Amino acid sequence: MTLRQTKMFLPTLREVPSEAEIISHQLMARSGMIRQLVSGVYTYMPLGHRVLRKVQQIVREEMDRAGAQEISMPAIQPAELWQETERWDAYGPELMRLKDRHHRDFVLGPTHEEVVTSLVRDNINTYKKLPINLYQIQTKFRDEVRPRFGVIRAREFIMKDAYSFDTTREGLDQSYEDMYNAYKRIFTRVGLNFRPVEADAGAIGGKGTHEFMALSDIGEDTIAYCDSCDYAANLEKAEVVFKAVETNQTEEKSLEKVSTPGVKTIEQLVGFFGKGADSFIKAVAFHVDGQLVIALVRGDHEINDIKLKNMFDANVVTMASDEELIAHGLTSGFIGPINVSDKVQVVADIAVQNMVDVICGANEADYHFANVKPGRDFQIARTGDLRNIQEGDECPRCGGEILFARGIEVGHVFKLGIRYSEKMGAKFLDENGKEKPMIMGCYGIGISRAVAASVEQNHDENGIIWPWTIAPFHIHLIPVNVKNDEQRMLAEELYEKLQNAGFEVLLDDRPERAGVKFKDADLIGIPLRVVVGGKAAEKQVECKVRKTGEAQDLHVDAVLNYLNEKSAELIAECQ
RNA sequence: CGGGACGUAGCGCAGCUCGGUAGCGCGCACCCUUGGGGUGGGUGAGGUCGCAGGUUCAAAUCCUGUCGUUCCGACCA
């Protein structure tokens, strides 16, 4: 490995490539870490590759420590395996498919449940060989609808995926916990500001699941977290604690039909009636596994379609189309729970059931009902938690206050159970000679995504600021003027010395001007910098910390001590 | 999948409205200069104007199609 910049393939850019929108993408491109080949597909150049390897190494160490064993499975997989689990159809167009010369169908693996389950089923058949946890670090393929954010949502990316096989539920719980703890150590060591959050299990099934979120404003997920305990959940999952609103309502008003021409949205209703959004019922029609469902929430709340899906234990939930609305006698913009056909089921969020004197759509263009009382004026088929949690709501664990943050999903742990082992016949004989399906878990880390998330979290206006543990180099050694013999020789001397001391050193031996070198150094973001300049004759050099900007002139003999001290501080930040 | 924008030198862009010799900045090569925050000057190399078709005496420019990139939305282990 050449660690001299004159020899290294490290093309930095002064300007931002036009396709890069977010800061991490811009900086990774400008610093010469990555180049885009086509949409969502990237080359990692030497600098980027070194960072990837650092992250991979940490992941390996922690996975091995947790008792997992590294393997390497094929990226190319036969369609038959995917047909066994029915994911050949279920996975949809996101699955990269191809044919071989004999016209046999294959896929480029987006994940490896099928392959690993087939592997284990063919090679393990007794409880004596279980539990086992197998992992790999490998390129994955997903034909994303819309690749974006550079390598954060790419179509080809590097993932660590692990799969555990246990004989009992309790065993799975243990495997899961081991992985959960390993993930906490991994992301801590990688230097990410992250949070494990409870998540919805989604289509992959299983009960327990946590996502590891790198906190970032550009994150695609919203995290609801508590300000006083460690509760954190994905917005789609976060439970809402129902608090009954006290009412001093004594006399009961009767239902009244009000003309509301053109008033459709909650916002318009608020303006029209001069009442708060919580005086209205928001009604949205969904298509739930073939049935039309009207879901009700309070006007100031948002419907959570995943909770709706879970309420019905449904496979598919989509917004009802205009055609479906008309077919069921509903009018877009004026949907309500009163006078609906028998074919339509009305469900409601808990907060709706004891609302009084509320206003809702009349299922007739330009009319709303006022003074509506749930239970009296309409019946609710099912009641439950159907809304998104909001900032300021009560924490479901401790009663503290819920706040929101955005996060980039860098890891995910799942309890799969027997979903795959049953379909694929991955069974073992237990102590009693009885055949049982293996109980599985799966655990993913987006390696390349974690790198981008780190850049997103660690940069300033001049460039990247790498955490020590995943920095491509530890020390950037910069002779200001390589034509000056004293500077050049002192730099060479230090280069040897620092490398012998165990540091990874990048020597900027380019015949560039100081400004160019400093700009590139800031951009690349190596944690510590040693500048050999005008005082080379007196054996004085400048040492600088990229993150804080603190700099000091030192005699060469004092440099090693100083760097050891600073590196120890930087290492401590990732523990 | 719906809506929008953009494809001109390695990178960033102008030129297109109104058809007629393809330009600028950066980068690159060489010379001089400078030498602690993207020095200054000079010389030079580098482009099927995304692709295909059409209109025209003539197309980067007008028309049609297509491919690519990207943004917003929908979707999303």
XYZ file of C-alpha atoms (C1' of nucleotides) in Angstrom:
652
model
C 0.000 0.000 0.000
C 1.402 3.310 -1.057
C 0.855 5.893 1.604
C 2.409 8.771 -0.283
C -0.008 11.108 -1.923
C 2.082 11.388 -5.075
C 1.504 7.682 -5.620
C -1.952 7.261 -4.191
C -5.137 7.217 -6.261
C -6.785 10.041 -4.391
C -8.477 12.453 -6.784
C -10.067 15.262 -4.793
C -12.551 17.665 -6.317
C -12.766 21.381 -5.771
C -16.349 21.468 -6.873
C -19.366 19.453 -5.903
C -20.492 16.891 -8.498
C -23.907 17.934 -9.714
C -25.636 14.703 -8.682
C -24.631 15.008 -5.022
C -27.323 16.666 -2.921
C -26.588 15.810 0.667
C -23.432 16.705 2.533
C -22.094 13.195 3.072
C -22.453 12.382 -0.606
C -20.737 15.630 -1.572
C -17.870 15.136 0.828
C -17.378 11.482 -0.018
C -17.226 12.363 -3.697
C -15.024 15.423 -3.249
C -12.576 13.693 -0.943
C -12.025 10.952 -3.492
C -13.653 8.177 -1.463
C -16.284 7.212 -4.016
C -17.317 7.667 -7.628
C -20.725 6.926 -9.008
C -20.960 4.434 -11.857
C -24.704 4.580 -12.447
C -27.583 5.627 -10.237
C -27.198 3.985 -6.837
C -23.985 2.125 -7.718
C -20.585 3.286 -6.528
C -16.891 2.498 -6.695
C -14.974 2.806 -3.448
C -11.559 4.211 -4.161
C -8.562 3.682 -1.871
C -9.583 6.240 0.719
C -13.185 5.061 0.875
C -12.132 1.457 0.840
C -9.837 1.951 3.824
C -12.734 3.372 5.825
C -14.975 0.483 4.826
C -12.324 -1.944 5.968
C -12.009 -0.217 9.306
C -15.735 -0.528 9.907
C -15.714 -4.129 8.718
C -12.877 -4.967 11.055
C -14.752 -3.600 14.052
C -17.840 -5.514 12.993
C -15.815 -8.708 12.644
C -14.221 -8.337 16.032
C -17.527 -7.803 17.780
C -19.373 -10.496 15.857
C -16.619 -12.986 16.603
C -16.617 -11.896 20.223
C -20.366 -12.542 20.342
C -19.762 -16.072 19.118
C -20.814 -15.706 15.502
C -18.826 -17.388 12.739
C -17.898 -15.699 9.508
C -18.751 -17.347 6.211
C -19.104 -16.143 2.654
C -22.247 -16.957 0.737
C -22.909 -16.482 -2.973
C -24.395 -13.226 -4.167
C -25.967 -15.097 -7.045
C -28.792 -17.368 -5.992
C -31.148 -19.717 -7.814
C -34.778 -18.690 -8.142
C -35.933 -22.013 -6.698
C -34.822 -20.997 -3.204
C -36.850 -17.826 -3.437
C -39.828 -19.735 -4.719
C -39.643 -22.020 -1.686
C -40.241 -19.077 0.622
C -42.610 -17.399 -1.829
C -40.425 -14.335 -1.836
C -39.799 -14.773 -5.570
C -43.186 -13.102 -5.960
C -43.485 -11.262 -2.663
C -40.222 -9.351 -2.907
C -41.365 -7.628 -6.066
C -39.381 -5.513 -8.496
C -36.788 -4.634 -5.871
C -35.310 -8.075 -6.450
C -32.593 -8.018 -9.120
C -33.320 -10.953 -11.395
C -31.284 -12.486 -14.167
C -31.090 -15.594 -16.307
C -28.141 -17.797 -17.053
C -27.328 -19.119 -20.536
C -29.766 -21.974 -20.031
C -32.517 -19.459 -19.282
C -32.672 -20.510 -15.657
C -33.752 -17.783 -13.269
C -31.402 -16.342 -10.691
C -31.381 -13.394 -8.340
C -28.649 -11.155 -7.045
C -29.069 -11.523 -3.306
C -30.700 -8.605 -1.477
C -30.448 -10.663 1.740
C -29.588 -14.256 2.520
C -32.283 -15.940 4.592
C -32.931 -18.455 1.825
C -29.305 -19.375 1.215
C -28.309 -19.631 4.854
C -31.412 -21.593 5.806
C -30.786 -24.021 2.988
C -27.155 -24.324 4.080
C -28.001 -25.058 7.683
C -30.863 -27.379 6.870
C -28.550 -29.519 4.750
C -25.773 -29.667 7.305
C -27.302 -29.557 10.760
C -30.000 -31.892 11.992
C -29.407 -32.263 15.716
C -29.864 -30.044 18.728
C -26.269 -30.899 19.640
C -24.997 -28.603 16.891
C -27.226 -25.722 17.917
C -27.354 -22.856 18.557
C -25.266 -21.446 15.755
C -24.832 -17.942 14.401
C -23.385 -17.394 10.908
C -22.494 -14.067 9.385
C -20.902 -12.553 6.332
C -19.899 -9.172 5.028
C -20.938 -8.918 1.446
C -22.282 -6.871 -1.418
C -26.063 -6.814 -1.561
C -28.345 -5.856 -4.407
C -31.683 -4.128 -4.182
C -33.243 -2.418 -7.148
C -34.503 0.534 -5.133
C -37.412 2.492 -6.556
C -35.495 5.624 -5.953
C -31.826 5.486 -5.043
C -30.743 8.659 -3.291
C -28.536 10.220 -0.663
C -25.410 8.772 -2.265
C -24.476 5.436 -0.737
C -27.147 5.738 1.950
C -29.844 4.368 -0.319
C -27.915 2.535 -2.983
C -28.844 -0.340 -5.252
C -25.592 -2.151 -4.573
C -24.194 -1.832 -1.088
C -22.146 -3.569 1.545
C -23.930 -5.271 4.367
C -23.061 -7.455 7.284
C -25.786 -10.016 7.696
C -25.955 -12.607 10.453
C -28.400 -15.435 11.035
C -28.933 -17.308 14.258
C -30.458 -20.770 14.627
C -31.765 -21.870 17.998
C -33.687 -24.785 19.402
C -35.986 -22.776 21.658
C -37.640 -19.382 21.927
C -35.533 -18.684 24.986
C -32.448 -19.547 23.001
C -33.496 -17.074 20.320
C -34.040 -14.427 22.975
C -30.477 -14.978 24.121
C -29.053 -14.891 20.591
C -31.015 -11.716 19.945
C -29.775 -10.083 23.089
C -26.200 -11.045 22.261
C -26.540 -9.406 18.874
C -28.270 -6.376 20.336
C -25.374 -5.866 22.710
C -22.794 -6.503 20.017
C -24.492 -3.865 17.863
C -24.337 -1.343 20.660
C -20.616 -1.971 20.980
C -20.086 -1.835 17.218
C -21.788 1.498 16.689
C -20.123 2.945 19.746
C -16.724 1.883 18.503
C -17.462 3.187 15.024
C -18.094 6.539 16.664
C -21.702 7.033 15.636
C -24.226 9.009 17.620
C -26.935 6.360 17.531
C -29.994 5.073 19.286
C -31.555 1.600 19.299
C -35.275 1.986 18.663
C -38.220 -0.351 18.757
C -39.576 -0.968 15.303
C -42.429 -2.644 13.510
C -41.572 -6.134 12.340
C -43.017 -5.465 8.908
C -43.436 -8.119 6.261
C -40.504 -10.176 7.462
C -42.524 -11.110 10.525
C -41.504 -11.949 14.037
C -42.158 -10.202 17.308
C -39.085 -8.472 18.598
C -37.208 -6.070 16.414
C -34.979 -3.089 16.971
C -33.471 -0.661 14.533
C -30.191 1.070 15.227
C -30.553 4.640 14.128
C -27.731 7.067 13.489
C -29.186 10.413 14.509
C -29.263 12.817 11.577
C -31.602 15.415 10.149
C -31.402 13.832 6.710
C -32.579 10.489 8.099
C -35.574 8.971 6.369
C -37.117 7.685 9.581
C -38.655 9.575 12.454
C -37.719 8.414 15.927
C -39.911 9.102 18.924
C -37.837 9.123 22.087
C -38.401 9.948 25.711
C -36.682 12.874 27.359
C -36.381 11.120 30.691
C -35.951 7.384 30.097
C -34.265 5.403 27.323
C -37.460 4.569 25.474
C -37.112 5.132 21.749
C -39.201 3.798 18.904
C -39.686 4.262 15.227
C -42.654 6.562 14.643
C -44.481 3.733 12.910
C -44.179 1.630 16.049
C -44.298 4.037 19.011
C -47.252 3.235 21.261
C -49.596 5.968 22.258
C -50.794 6.182 25.834
C -54.445 7.082 25.902
C -55.316 9.911 28.226
C -59.010 10.571 28.750
C -59.876 14.204 28.310
C -62.024 15.541 31.115
C -65.236 17.066 29.961
C -67.641 19.308 31.829
C -70.245 18.761 29.180
C -73.639 18.340 30.831
C -76.389 18.742 28.300
C -76.347 16.589 25.251
C -76.748 18.354 21.944
C -78.476 16.639 19.086
C -76.996 15.768 15.724
C -77.080 18.594 13.237
C -76.302 18.661 9.524
C -74.320 21.703 8.455
C -73.726 23.018 4.961
C -69.978 23.308 4.403
C -69.490 24.073 0.722
C -66.007 23.225 -0.462
C -64.687 22.741 3.065
C -62.724 19.516 2.960
C -59.498 19.490 4.909
C -59.135 19.729 8.660
C -57.373 23.028 8.112
C -60.333 24.392 6.182
C -62.741 23.065 8.808
C -60.810 24.810 11.555
C -61.164 28.059 9.623
C -64.822 27.476 8.800
C -66.047 26.537 12.262
C -63.542 28.546 14.271
C -62.803 25.530 16.464
C -59.574 23.680 17.229
C -58.496 20.725 15.140
C -59.324 18.436 18.076
C -63.020 19.229 17.612
C -63.158 17.237 14.415
C -62.966 13.611 13.398
C -60.588 12.839 10.599
C -61.901 9.932 8.547
C -59.740 8.169 5.984
C -60.831 5.259 3.819
C -58.409 2.381 3.407
C -58.363 -0.781 1.443
C -57.483 -3.503 3.957
C -56.982 -6.927 2.350
C -59.938 -6.396 0.042
C -62.233 -4.746 2.540
C -63.039 -1.064 2.717
C -62.319 0.391 6.134
C -62.913 3.882 7.425
C -60.343 4.756 10.048
C -61.126 7.584 12.452
C -58.705 9.715 14.411
C -59.041 13.049 16.136
C -58.563 15.964 13.756
C -55.209 16.947 15.202
C -53.872 13.384 14.979
C -52.346 11.440 12.125
C -53.392 7.969 11.102
C -50.692 5.324 11.266
C -51.408 2.799 8.548
C -49.030 0.244 10.007
C -51.019 0.216 13.228
C -54.143 -0.154 11.116
C -52.531 -3.062 9.318
C -51.637 -4.658 12.626
C -55.141 -4.116 13.998
C -56.495 -6.287 11.199
C -53.432 -8.525 11.018
C -53.658 -7.639 7.337
C -51.230 -8.234 4.533
C -51.885 -5.160 2.448
C -53.180 -1.746 3.442
C -53.535 0.991 0.869
C -55.470 4.216 0.595
C -58.833 3.594 -1.052
C -59.049 4.813 -4.619
C -61.617 7.369 -5.736
C -63.431 4.635 -7.641
C -63.731 2.553 -4.487
C -65.034 5.530 -2.549
C -67.748 6.179 -5.108
C -68.639 2.492 -5.282
C -69.235 2.535 -1.524
C -71.215 5.771 -1.542
C -68.464 7.870 -0.012
C -67.494 11.344 -1.091
C -63.863 12.361 -0.996
C -63.364 15.236 1.415
C -66.612 14.578 3.267
C -66.082 11.037 4.491
C -67.614 10.243 7.852
C -68.694 7.293 9.975
C -72.414 8.058 9.864
C -74.770 6.421 7.356
C -72.189 4.184 5.773
C -72.950 0.978 3.936
C -72.772 -2.384 5.698
C -69.840 -3.290 3.548
C -67.725 -0.611 5.127
C -66.162 -1.217 8.488
C -65.616 1.750 10.817
C -62.655 1.583 13.179
C -61.379 4.299 15.468
C -58.427 5.421 17.471
C -58.990 5.238 21.232
C -59.133 8.998 21.503
C -62.193 9.124 19.256
C -64.575 7.060 21.350
C -65.267 9.568 24.090
C -65.147 12.726 22.061
C -68.304 14.813 22.386
C -69.968 17.357 20.137
C -67.564 16.699 17.360
C -67.800 17.510 13.696
C -67.307 14.939 10.961
C -68.015 14.429 7.275
C -71.613 13.632 6.288
C -70.766 11.353 3.339
C -72.466 13.909 1.144
C -70.733 16.584 -0.867
C -70.568 19.943 0.933
C -72.074 18.752 4.231
C -70.726 17.899 7.656
C -72.445 16.685 10.797
C -72.030 18.670 14.003
C -72.683 17.675 17.626
C -71.738 14.120 16.775
C -71.385 11.639 19.593
C -69.574 8.374 18.924
C -71.619 5.392 20.080
C -74.861 7.334 19.797
C -74.660 8.538 16.211
C -72.517 5.744 14.850
C -71.023 2.473 15.963
C -67.337 1.633 16.018
C -66.420 -1.909 15.010
C -62.970 -1.854 16.536
C -61.080 0.581 18.721
C -57.380 0.704 19.245
C -54.156 2.655 18.918
C -54.286 3.924 15.365
C -52.450 7.186 15.408
C -48.895 8.414 15.237
C -47.403 9.530 18.488
C -46.778 13.264 18.620
C -44.133 15.401 20.209
C -45.262 16.271 23.693
C -47.204 13.034 24.141
C -46.604 10.892 27.175
C -43.863 8.258 27.126
C -45.477 4.802 27.186
C -42.816 3.590 29.622
C -42.216 6.272 32.184
C -44.680 9.072 31.524
C -41.952 11.463 30.436
C -42.255 13.661 27.406
C -41.862 12.330 23.855
C -39.575 14.182 21.489
C -38.791 13.529 17.819
C -35.526 13.041 15.997
C -34.594 11.844 12.534
C -32.461 8.790 12.016
C -30.576 6.802 9.388
C -31.123 3.095 9.864
C -27.656 1.554 10.114
C -28.584 -1.711 11.790
C -31.543 -3.935 12.360
C -32.063 -6.976 14.546
C -35.012 -9.310 14.004
C -36.531 -12.309 15.658
C -37.620 -14.368 12.685
C -38.916 -17.383 14.563
C -39.821 -20.281 12.275
C -40.963 -18.233 9.324
C -38.183 -19.477 7.053
C -37.193 -22.706 8.739
C -40.720 -24.034 8.471
C -41.178 -23.137 4.817
C -37.774 -24.505 3.909
C -37.811 -27.527 6.159
C -34.853 -26.546 8.349
C -35.511 -28.985 11.186
C -33.541 -30.666 13.917
C -34.077 -33.581 16.277
C -34.356 -32.564 19.923
C -33.269 -34.506 23.018
C -36.383 -36.669 22.706
C -35.831 -37.482 19.078
C -38.630 -35.173 18.100
C -38.381 -33.167 14.905
C -38.736 -29.395 15.280
C -38.164 -26.337 13.107
C -35.139 -24.223 13.957
C -35.867 -20.879 15.489
C -34.158 -18.103 13.628
C -33.047 -14.543 14.034
C -31.437 -12.226 11.514
C -29.219 -9.240 12.079
C -28.061 -6.668 9.536
C -25.642 -3.770 9.462
C -25.334 -1.433 6.516
C -21.561 -1.080 6.384
C -21.418 1.428 3.552
C -24.407 3.261 4.976
C -22.737 3.503 8.358
C -19.755 5.185 6.706
C -22.002 7.762 5.056
C -23.876 8.276 8.326
C -20.582 8.939 10.045
C -19.693 11.617 7.495
C -23.152 13.070 7.906
C -22.536 13.356 11.648
C -18.878 14.341 11.560
C -17.998 17.221 9.296
C -17.622 20.970 9.205
C -17.672 23.530 6.399
C -14.202 22.427 5.296
C -14.704 18.709 5.121
C -14.915 15.414 6.920
C -13.810 14.895 10.541
C -13.230 11.166 10.974
C -13.621 9.431 14.303
C -10.274 7.883 15.134
C -11.496 4.297 14.877
C -12.627 4.437 11.256
C -10.357 7.159 9.878
C -8.604 6.121 6.657
C -5.338 7.261 8.268
C -4.445 8.458 11.733
C -1.962 11.153 10.868
C -1.630 13.426 7.871
C 2.004 14.402 7.554
C 2.452 17.513 5.459
C 5.753 19.023 4.405
C 4.718 22.505 3.329
C 7.353 22.751 0.649
C 8.885 19.523 -0.650
C 11.495 21.465 -2.609
C 12.984 22.509 0.698
C 15.500 19.813 1.652
C 15.259 20.375 5.374
C 11.484 20.082 5.317
C 11.493 17.081 3.057
C 14.081 15.211 5.083
C 12.474 15.987 8.391
C 9.155 14.817 7.011
C 10.712 11.569 5.796
C 12.292 11.075 9.187
C 8.958 11.604 10.947
C 7.198 9.398 8.423
C 9.381 6.451 9.438
C 9.194 7.252 13.090
C 5.393 7.589 13.264
C 4.807 4.458 11.246
C 7.160 2.539 13.505
C 5.174 3.843 16.439
C 2.105 2.110 14.982
C 0.348 5.066 13.406
C -1.158 4.933 9.940
C 0.399 7.906 8.220
C -0.454 9.600 4.938
C 2.448 11.668 3.635
C 1.530 14.576 1.402
C 4.701 14.654 -0.653
C 3.046 16.461 -3.548
C 4.825 19.536 -4.883
C 1.733 21.627 -4.179
C 1.445 24.901 -2.364
C 0.569 24.937 1.306
C -2.958 26.183 0.714
C -3.801 23.326 -1.617
C -2.463 20.766 0.829
C -4.294 22.236 3.794
C -7.579 22.423 1.905
C -7.275 18.805 0.830
C -6.264 17.758 4.332
C -9.330 19.421 5.832
C -11.494 17.794 3.177
C -10.121 14.302 3.748
C -10.458 14.717 7.483
C -7.632 12.665 8.977
C -7.819 13.204 12.757
C -4.297 14.436 13.442
C -2.034 16.569 11.278
C 1.683 17.162 11.463
C 2.931 20.089 9.389
C 6.623 20.392 8.595
C 7.263 23.966 7.570
C 9.501 26.966 8.012
C 10.901 25.856 11.336
C 12.193 22.551 10.019
C 15.749 23.728 10.494
C 15.101 24.121 14.223
C 13.384 20.717 14.240
C 10.084 22.376 15.056
C 6.826 21.118 13.543
C 3.184 21.974 14.030
C 0.707 19.401 15.350
C -2.956 20.009 14.789
C -6.195 18.280 15.758
C -8.673 18.245 12.880
C -11.741 18.179 15.086
C -10.953 21.027 17.463
C -8.480 22.962 15.373
C -6.123 23.176 18.329
C -2.550 23.444 17.121
C 0.836 23.712 18.682
C 4.475 23.921 17.657
C 6.621 21.142 19.032
C 10.166 19.906 18.793
C 10.316 16.649 16.843
C 11.386 14.792 19.949
C 8.151 15.801 21.671
C 5.895 14.925 18.743
C 5.421 11.266 19.504
C 4.365 11.936 23.070
C 1.918 14.568 21.955
C 0.383 12.334 19.281
C 0.066 9.426 21.680
C -1.716 11.674 24.111
C -4.079 13.131 21.507
C -4.810 9.775 19.941
C -5.698 8.393 23.356
C -8.203 11.224 23.767
C -9.695 10.551 20.351
C -9.888 6.817 20.958
C -11.686 7.512 24.219
C -14.432 9.248 22.274
C -15.328 5.946 20.650
C -15.674 3.858 23.779
C -45.284 4.604 -10.731
C -46.979 10.231 -11.020
C -44.926 15.297 -11.502
C -40.600 18.629 -12.491
C -35.447 19.778 -13.967
C -31.004 18.697 -16.399
C -27.579 15.906 -20.243
C -22.123 20.683 -24.210
C -13.877 18.675 -22.449
C -12.022 14.993 -16.271
C -15.246 18.611 -12.812
C -18.549 23.056 -12.594
C -21.100 25.825 -16.249
C -22.396 29.496 -20.633
C -24.133 29.226 -25.685
C -30.208 27.205 -27.469
C -35.207 32.254 -27.083
C -33.672 34.393 -32.780
C -30.268 27.683 -36.834
C -24.514 29.562 -39.821
C -16.401 28.915 -37.198
C -18.164 25.210 -29.974
C -16.855 28.882 -25.493
C -15.578 30.178 -20.025
C -13.610 28.802 -15.060
C -11.200 24.847 -12.536
C -8.259 20.664 -13.399
C -4.381 18.448 -16.845
C 0.926 18.951 -19.773
C 5.232 22.182 -20.347
C 8.030 26.960 -19.057
C 8.726 31.061 -15.746
C 7.097 32.869 -10.953
C 5.629 32.020 -5.881
C 6.603 29.116 -1.439
C 2.239 28.352 5.784
C -4.575 28.390 3.678
C -6.962 26.470 -3.425
C 0.046 32.128 -5.925
C 0.711 35.103 -10.624
C 1.859 34.881 -15.892
C 2.608 32.311 -20.572
C 2.115 28.158 -24.073
C -0.681 23.789 -25.108
C -3.602 19.155 -25.216
C -8.488 17.698 -24.663
C -15.385 17.858 -27.125
C -19.322 12.013 -32.040
C -22.780 19.041 -27.928
C -26.271 11.669 -24.349
C -28.281 8.585 -28.542
C -31.576 7.887 -32.892
C -34.652 9.884 -36.412
C -36.916 14.271 -38.696
C -37.171 19.573 -40.682
C -33.387 22.635 -43.314
C -28.653 24.585 -48.114
C -27.089 24.334 -42.915
C -28.914 21.745 -36.253
C -25.575 22.081 -29.728
C -29.787 25.396 -31.135
C -36.216 23.670 -34.035
C -39.497 18.881 -33.929
C -40.290 13.549 -32.494
C -38.663 9.456 -29.991
C -35.335 7.198 -26.762
C -31.612 6.534 -22.960
C -29.303 8.571 -18.705
C -28.863 11.657 -14.222
C -31.477 14.150 -10.542
C -35.343 16.497 -7.316
C -40.489 16.228 -5.135
C -44.288 12.712 -4.139
C -46.030 7.627 -3.700
C -43.532 3.094 -2.178
C -39.967 0.510 0.941
C -36.209 -5.750 4.307
